[in-house]
Short mmCIF file of C-alpha atoms and ligand atoms in Angstrom, two decimals:
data_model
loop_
_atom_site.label_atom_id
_atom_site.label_comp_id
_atom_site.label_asym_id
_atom_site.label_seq_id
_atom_site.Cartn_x
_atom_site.Cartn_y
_atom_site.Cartn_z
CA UNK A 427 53.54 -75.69 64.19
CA UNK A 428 50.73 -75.32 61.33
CA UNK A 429 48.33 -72.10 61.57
CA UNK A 430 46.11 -73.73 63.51
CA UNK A 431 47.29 -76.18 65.04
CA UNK A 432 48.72 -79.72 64.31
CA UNK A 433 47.40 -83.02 61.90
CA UNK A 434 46.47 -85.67 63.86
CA UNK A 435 46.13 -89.01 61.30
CA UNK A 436 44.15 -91.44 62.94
CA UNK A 437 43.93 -95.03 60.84
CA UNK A 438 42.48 -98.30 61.02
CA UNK A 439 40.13 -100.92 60.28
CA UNK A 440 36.02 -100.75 59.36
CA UNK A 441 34.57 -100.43 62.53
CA UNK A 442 37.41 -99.65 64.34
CA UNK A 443 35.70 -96.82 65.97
CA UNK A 444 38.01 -93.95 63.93
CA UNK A 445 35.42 -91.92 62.64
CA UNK A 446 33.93 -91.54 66.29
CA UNK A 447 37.16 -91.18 67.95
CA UNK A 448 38.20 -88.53 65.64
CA UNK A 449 35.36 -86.53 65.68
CA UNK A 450 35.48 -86.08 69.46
CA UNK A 451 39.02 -85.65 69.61
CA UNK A 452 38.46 -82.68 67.14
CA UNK A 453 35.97 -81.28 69.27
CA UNK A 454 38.00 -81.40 72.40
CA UNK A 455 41.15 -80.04 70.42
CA UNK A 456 38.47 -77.08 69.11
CA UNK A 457 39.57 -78.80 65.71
CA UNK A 458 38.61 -79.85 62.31
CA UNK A 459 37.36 -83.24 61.78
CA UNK A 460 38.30 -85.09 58.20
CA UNK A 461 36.63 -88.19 57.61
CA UNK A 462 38.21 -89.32 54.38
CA UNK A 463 36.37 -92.57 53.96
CA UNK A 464 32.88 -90.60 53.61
CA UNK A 465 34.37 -89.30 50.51
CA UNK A 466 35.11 -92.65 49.17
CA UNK A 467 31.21 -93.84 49.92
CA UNK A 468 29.71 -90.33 48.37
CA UNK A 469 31.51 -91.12 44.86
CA UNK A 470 30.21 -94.49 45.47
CA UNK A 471 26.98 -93.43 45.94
CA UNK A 472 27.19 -91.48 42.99
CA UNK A 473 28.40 -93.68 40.60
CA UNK A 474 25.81 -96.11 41.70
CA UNK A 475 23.15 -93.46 41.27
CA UNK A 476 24.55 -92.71 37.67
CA UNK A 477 24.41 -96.09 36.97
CA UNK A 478 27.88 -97.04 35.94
CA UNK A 479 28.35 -100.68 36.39
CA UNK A 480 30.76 -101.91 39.74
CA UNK A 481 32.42 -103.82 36.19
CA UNK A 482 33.47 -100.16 34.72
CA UNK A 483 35.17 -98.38 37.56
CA UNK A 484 38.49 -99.42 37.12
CA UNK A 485 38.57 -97.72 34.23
CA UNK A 486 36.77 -94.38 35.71
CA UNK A 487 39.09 -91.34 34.66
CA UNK A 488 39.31 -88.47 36.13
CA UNK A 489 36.88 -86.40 34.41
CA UNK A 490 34.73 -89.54 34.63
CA UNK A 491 35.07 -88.80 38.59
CA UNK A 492 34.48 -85.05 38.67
CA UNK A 493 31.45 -85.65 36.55
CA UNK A 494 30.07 -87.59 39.58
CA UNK A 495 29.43 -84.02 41.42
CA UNK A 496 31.09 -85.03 44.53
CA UNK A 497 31.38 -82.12 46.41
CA UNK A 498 32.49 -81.30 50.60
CA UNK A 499 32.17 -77.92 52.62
CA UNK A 500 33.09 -76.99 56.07
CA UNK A 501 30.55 -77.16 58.14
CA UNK A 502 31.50 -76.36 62.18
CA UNK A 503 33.49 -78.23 63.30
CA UNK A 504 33.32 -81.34 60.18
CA UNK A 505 32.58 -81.25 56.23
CA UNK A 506 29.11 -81.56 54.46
CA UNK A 507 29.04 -83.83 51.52
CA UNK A 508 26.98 -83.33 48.65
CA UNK A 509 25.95 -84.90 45.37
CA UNK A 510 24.84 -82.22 42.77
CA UNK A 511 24.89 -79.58 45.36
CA UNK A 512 22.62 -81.98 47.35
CA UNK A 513 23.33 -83.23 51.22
CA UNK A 514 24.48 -86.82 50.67
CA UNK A 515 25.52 -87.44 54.56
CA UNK A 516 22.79 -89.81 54.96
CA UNK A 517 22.66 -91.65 51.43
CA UNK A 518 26.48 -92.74 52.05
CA UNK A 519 26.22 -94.86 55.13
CA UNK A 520 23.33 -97.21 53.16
CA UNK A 521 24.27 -100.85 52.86
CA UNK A 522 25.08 -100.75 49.21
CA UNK A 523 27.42 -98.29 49.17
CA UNK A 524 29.45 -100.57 52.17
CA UNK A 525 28.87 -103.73 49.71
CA UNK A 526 30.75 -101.67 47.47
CA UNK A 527 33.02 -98.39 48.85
CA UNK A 528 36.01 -101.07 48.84
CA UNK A 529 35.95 -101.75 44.77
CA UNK A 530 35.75 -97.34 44.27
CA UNK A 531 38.67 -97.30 46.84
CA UNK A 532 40.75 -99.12 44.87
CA UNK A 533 40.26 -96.84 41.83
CA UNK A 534 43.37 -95.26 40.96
CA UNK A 535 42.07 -92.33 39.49
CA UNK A 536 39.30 -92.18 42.53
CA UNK A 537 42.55 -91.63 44.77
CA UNK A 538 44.22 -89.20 42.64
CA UNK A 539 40.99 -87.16 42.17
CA UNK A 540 40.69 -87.09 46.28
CA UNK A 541 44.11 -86.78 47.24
CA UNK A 542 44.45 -83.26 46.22
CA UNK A 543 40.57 -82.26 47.90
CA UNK A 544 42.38 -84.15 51.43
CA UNK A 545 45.94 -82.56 51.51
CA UNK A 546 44.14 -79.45 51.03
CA UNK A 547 42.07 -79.35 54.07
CA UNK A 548 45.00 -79.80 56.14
CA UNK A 549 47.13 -76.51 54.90
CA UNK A 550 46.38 -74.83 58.05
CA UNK A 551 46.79 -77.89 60.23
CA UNK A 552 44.40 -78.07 62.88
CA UNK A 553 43.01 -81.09 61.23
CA UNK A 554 42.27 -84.74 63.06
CA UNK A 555 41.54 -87.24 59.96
CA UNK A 556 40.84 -90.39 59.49
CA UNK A 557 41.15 -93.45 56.88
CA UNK A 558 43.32 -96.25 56.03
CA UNK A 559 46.14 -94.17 54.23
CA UNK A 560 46.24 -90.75 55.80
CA UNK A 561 49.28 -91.18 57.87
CA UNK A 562 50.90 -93.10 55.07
CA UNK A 563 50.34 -91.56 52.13
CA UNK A 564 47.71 -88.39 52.57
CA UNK A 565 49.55 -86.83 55.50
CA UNK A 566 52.45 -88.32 55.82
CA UNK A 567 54.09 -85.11 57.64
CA UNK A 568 51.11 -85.64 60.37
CA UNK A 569 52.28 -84.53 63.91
CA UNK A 570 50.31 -87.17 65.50
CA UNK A 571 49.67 -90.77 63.75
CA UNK A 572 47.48 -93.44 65.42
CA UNK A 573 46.63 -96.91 64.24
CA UNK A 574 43.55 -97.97 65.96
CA UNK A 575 43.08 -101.80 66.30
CA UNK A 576 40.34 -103.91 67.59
CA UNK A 577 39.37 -107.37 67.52
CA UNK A 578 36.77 -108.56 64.81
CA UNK A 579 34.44 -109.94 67.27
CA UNK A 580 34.30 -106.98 69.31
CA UNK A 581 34.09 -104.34 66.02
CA UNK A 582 31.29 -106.76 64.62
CA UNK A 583 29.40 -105.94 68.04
CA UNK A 584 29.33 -102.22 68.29
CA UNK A 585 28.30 -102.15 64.44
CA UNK A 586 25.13 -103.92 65.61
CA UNK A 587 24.59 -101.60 68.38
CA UNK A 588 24.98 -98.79 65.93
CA UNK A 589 22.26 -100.19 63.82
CA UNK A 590 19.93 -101.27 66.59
CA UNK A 591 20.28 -104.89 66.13
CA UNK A 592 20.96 -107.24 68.92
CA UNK A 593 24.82 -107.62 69.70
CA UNK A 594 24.51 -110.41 71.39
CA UNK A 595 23.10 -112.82 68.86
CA UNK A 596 25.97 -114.81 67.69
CA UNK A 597 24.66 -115.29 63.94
CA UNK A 598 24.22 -111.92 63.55
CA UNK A 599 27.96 -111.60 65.12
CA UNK A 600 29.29 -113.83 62.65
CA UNK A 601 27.54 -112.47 59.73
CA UNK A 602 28.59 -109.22 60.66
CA UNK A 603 32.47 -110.53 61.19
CA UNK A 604 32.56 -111.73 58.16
CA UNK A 605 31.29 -108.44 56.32
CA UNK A 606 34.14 -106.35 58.15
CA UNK A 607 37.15 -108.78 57.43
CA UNK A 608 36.31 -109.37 54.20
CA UNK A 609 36.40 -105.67 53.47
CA UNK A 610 39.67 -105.26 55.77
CA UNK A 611 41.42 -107.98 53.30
CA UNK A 612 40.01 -105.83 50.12
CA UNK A 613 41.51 -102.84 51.47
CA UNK A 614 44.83 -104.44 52.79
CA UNK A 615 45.58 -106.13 49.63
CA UNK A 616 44.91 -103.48 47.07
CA UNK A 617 47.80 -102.11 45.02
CA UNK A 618 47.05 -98.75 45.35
CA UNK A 619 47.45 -96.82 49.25
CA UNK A 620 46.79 -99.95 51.15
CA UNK A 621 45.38 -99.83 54.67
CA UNK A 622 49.01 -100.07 56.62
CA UNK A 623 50.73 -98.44 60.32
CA UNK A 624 52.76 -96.07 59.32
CA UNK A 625 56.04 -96.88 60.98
CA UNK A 626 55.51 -93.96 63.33
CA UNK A 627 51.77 -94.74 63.79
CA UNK A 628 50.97 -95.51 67.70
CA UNK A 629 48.93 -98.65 68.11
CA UNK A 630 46.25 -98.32 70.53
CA UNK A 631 43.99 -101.18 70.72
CA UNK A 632 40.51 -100.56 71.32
CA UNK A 633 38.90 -103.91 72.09
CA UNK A 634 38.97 -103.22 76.08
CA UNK A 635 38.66 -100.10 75.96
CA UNK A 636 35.31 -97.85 76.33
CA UNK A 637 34.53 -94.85 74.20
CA UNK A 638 36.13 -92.25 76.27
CA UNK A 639 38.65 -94.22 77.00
CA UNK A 640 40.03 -94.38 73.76
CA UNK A 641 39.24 -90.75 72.80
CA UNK A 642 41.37 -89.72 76.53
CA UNK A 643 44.46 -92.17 75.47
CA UNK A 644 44.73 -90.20 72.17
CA UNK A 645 44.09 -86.55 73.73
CA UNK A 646 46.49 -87.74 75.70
CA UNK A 647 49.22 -88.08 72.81
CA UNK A 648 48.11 -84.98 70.92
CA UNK A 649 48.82 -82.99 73.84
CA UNK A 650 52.36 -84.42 73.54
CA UNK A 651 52.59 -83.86 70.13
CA UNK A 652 51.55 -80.33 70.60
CA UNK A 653 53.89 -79.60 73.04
CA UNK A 654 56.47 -80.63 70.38
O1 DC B 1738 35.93 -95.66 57.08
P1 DC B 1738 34.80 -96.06 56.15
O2 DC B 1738 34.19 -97.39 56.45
O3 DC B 1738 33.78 -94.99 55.98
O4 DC B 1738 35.54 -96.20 54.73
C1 DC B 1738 34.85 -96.58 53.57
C2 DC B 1738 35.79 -97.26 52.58
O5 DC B 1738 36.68 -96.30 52.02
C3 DC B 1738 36.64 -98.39 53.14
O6 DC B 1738 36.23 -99.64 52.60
C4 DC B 1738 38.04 -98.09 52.69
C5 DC B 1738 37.98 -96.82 51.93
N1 DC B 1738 38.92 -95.82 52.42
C6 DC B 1738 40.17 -95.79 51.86
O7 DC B 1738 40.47 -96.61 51.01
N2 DC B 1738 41.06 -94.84 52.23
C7 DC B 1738 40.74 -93.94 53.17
N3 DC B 1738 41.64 -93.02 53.54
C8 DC B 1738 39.46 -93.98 53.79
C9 DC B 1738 38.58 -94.94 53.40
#
């Protein structure tokens, strides 16, 4: 057993409900939350704001990334990101940066420069995080791994609720569909940390689920996993 307490990895699809999920399974657990893919969307956000062409980031170093100003601090329970010292938390979730967060996350150097900020937050353990590589490459040595799944339909539909648009018109459905599975094949297919189960990941699928349904089913794990 870590410090304080164990890593839970929790992995999966956009709009697969991780972020959520971890956050309140942190706060039951009294734990950290670590949600890894706000990092990728704040130096997206940043190199957009700098004005570095989508053309040029394959070929960002890592200087080139720490000049971004990409920063994170604890902050209760989660982490603040900032940009230049400022709070970004908003500015990341904008529809540009999710036209784009999958081209930066394919970025080798982006992953390098982040990999060391991630495995750091978890030296004391006590740690629920989320992504598409955490229990495959970040945390590999996580106590806990989940995989959450969910069908495309059903993940299109609670992105519109989250956004206020109706979630029951099936244009908007589609469009919506066919924003999250193109980005789930961009992030599957890259050569770099690829969204995959870990071999030890638990599948839970969330398509029938409700919200605390799927936050109970993986309390219910972690308590396992604490136990040892
Ligand atoms: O979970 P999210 O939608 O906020 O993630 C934004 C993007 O970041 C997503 O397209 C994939 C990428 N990402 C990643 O490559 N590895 C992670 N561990 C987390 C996110």
């Amino acid at each position: 057993m870590r410090a304080d307490g164990i890593i839970i990895a929790i992995d999966g699809p956009a709009g697969s409900g991780k972020s959520s999920t971890a956050s309140a399974v942190a706060a039951a657990l009294q734990y950290r939350h670590l949600d890894s893919g706000a990092f990728y969307r704040a130096v997206t956000r940043a190199a957009l704001d700098s004005g570095i062409p989508p053309e040029r980031w394959a070929e960002l170093t890592r200087d080139e990334v720490d000049a971004l100003g990409v920063g994170a601090a604890p902050q209760g329970p989660a982490y603040r990101i900032t940009i230049g010292g400022v709070d970004a938390m908003e500015a990341i979730r904008a529809p540009e940066v999710n036209a784009h967060v999958s081209r930066m996350a394919a970025v080798p150097a982006v992953r390098d420069w982040l990999f060391g900020a991630l495995r750091s937050a978890g030296e004391r353990g006590g740690l629920v995080a989320d992504g598409r590589d955490i229990g495959t490459v970040v945390f590999p040595d996580a106590e806990l791994k989940v995989f959450l799944v969910c069908a495309p339909e059903e993940r299109a539909r609670r992105r519109l609720r989250e956004q206020g648009i109706d979630a029951t018109d099936t244009t908007e459905i589609h469009r919506e569909t066919e924003r999250l599975t193109g980005r789930d094949t961009a992030d599957s297919t890259r050569a770099v940390a690829p969204l995959a189960r870990a071999a030890d990941a638990v599948l839970v699928d969330t398509t029938g689920l409700e919200f605390d349904e799927q936050v109970n089913a993986i309390l219910r794990l972690a308590e396992h996993a604490i136990r040892g």
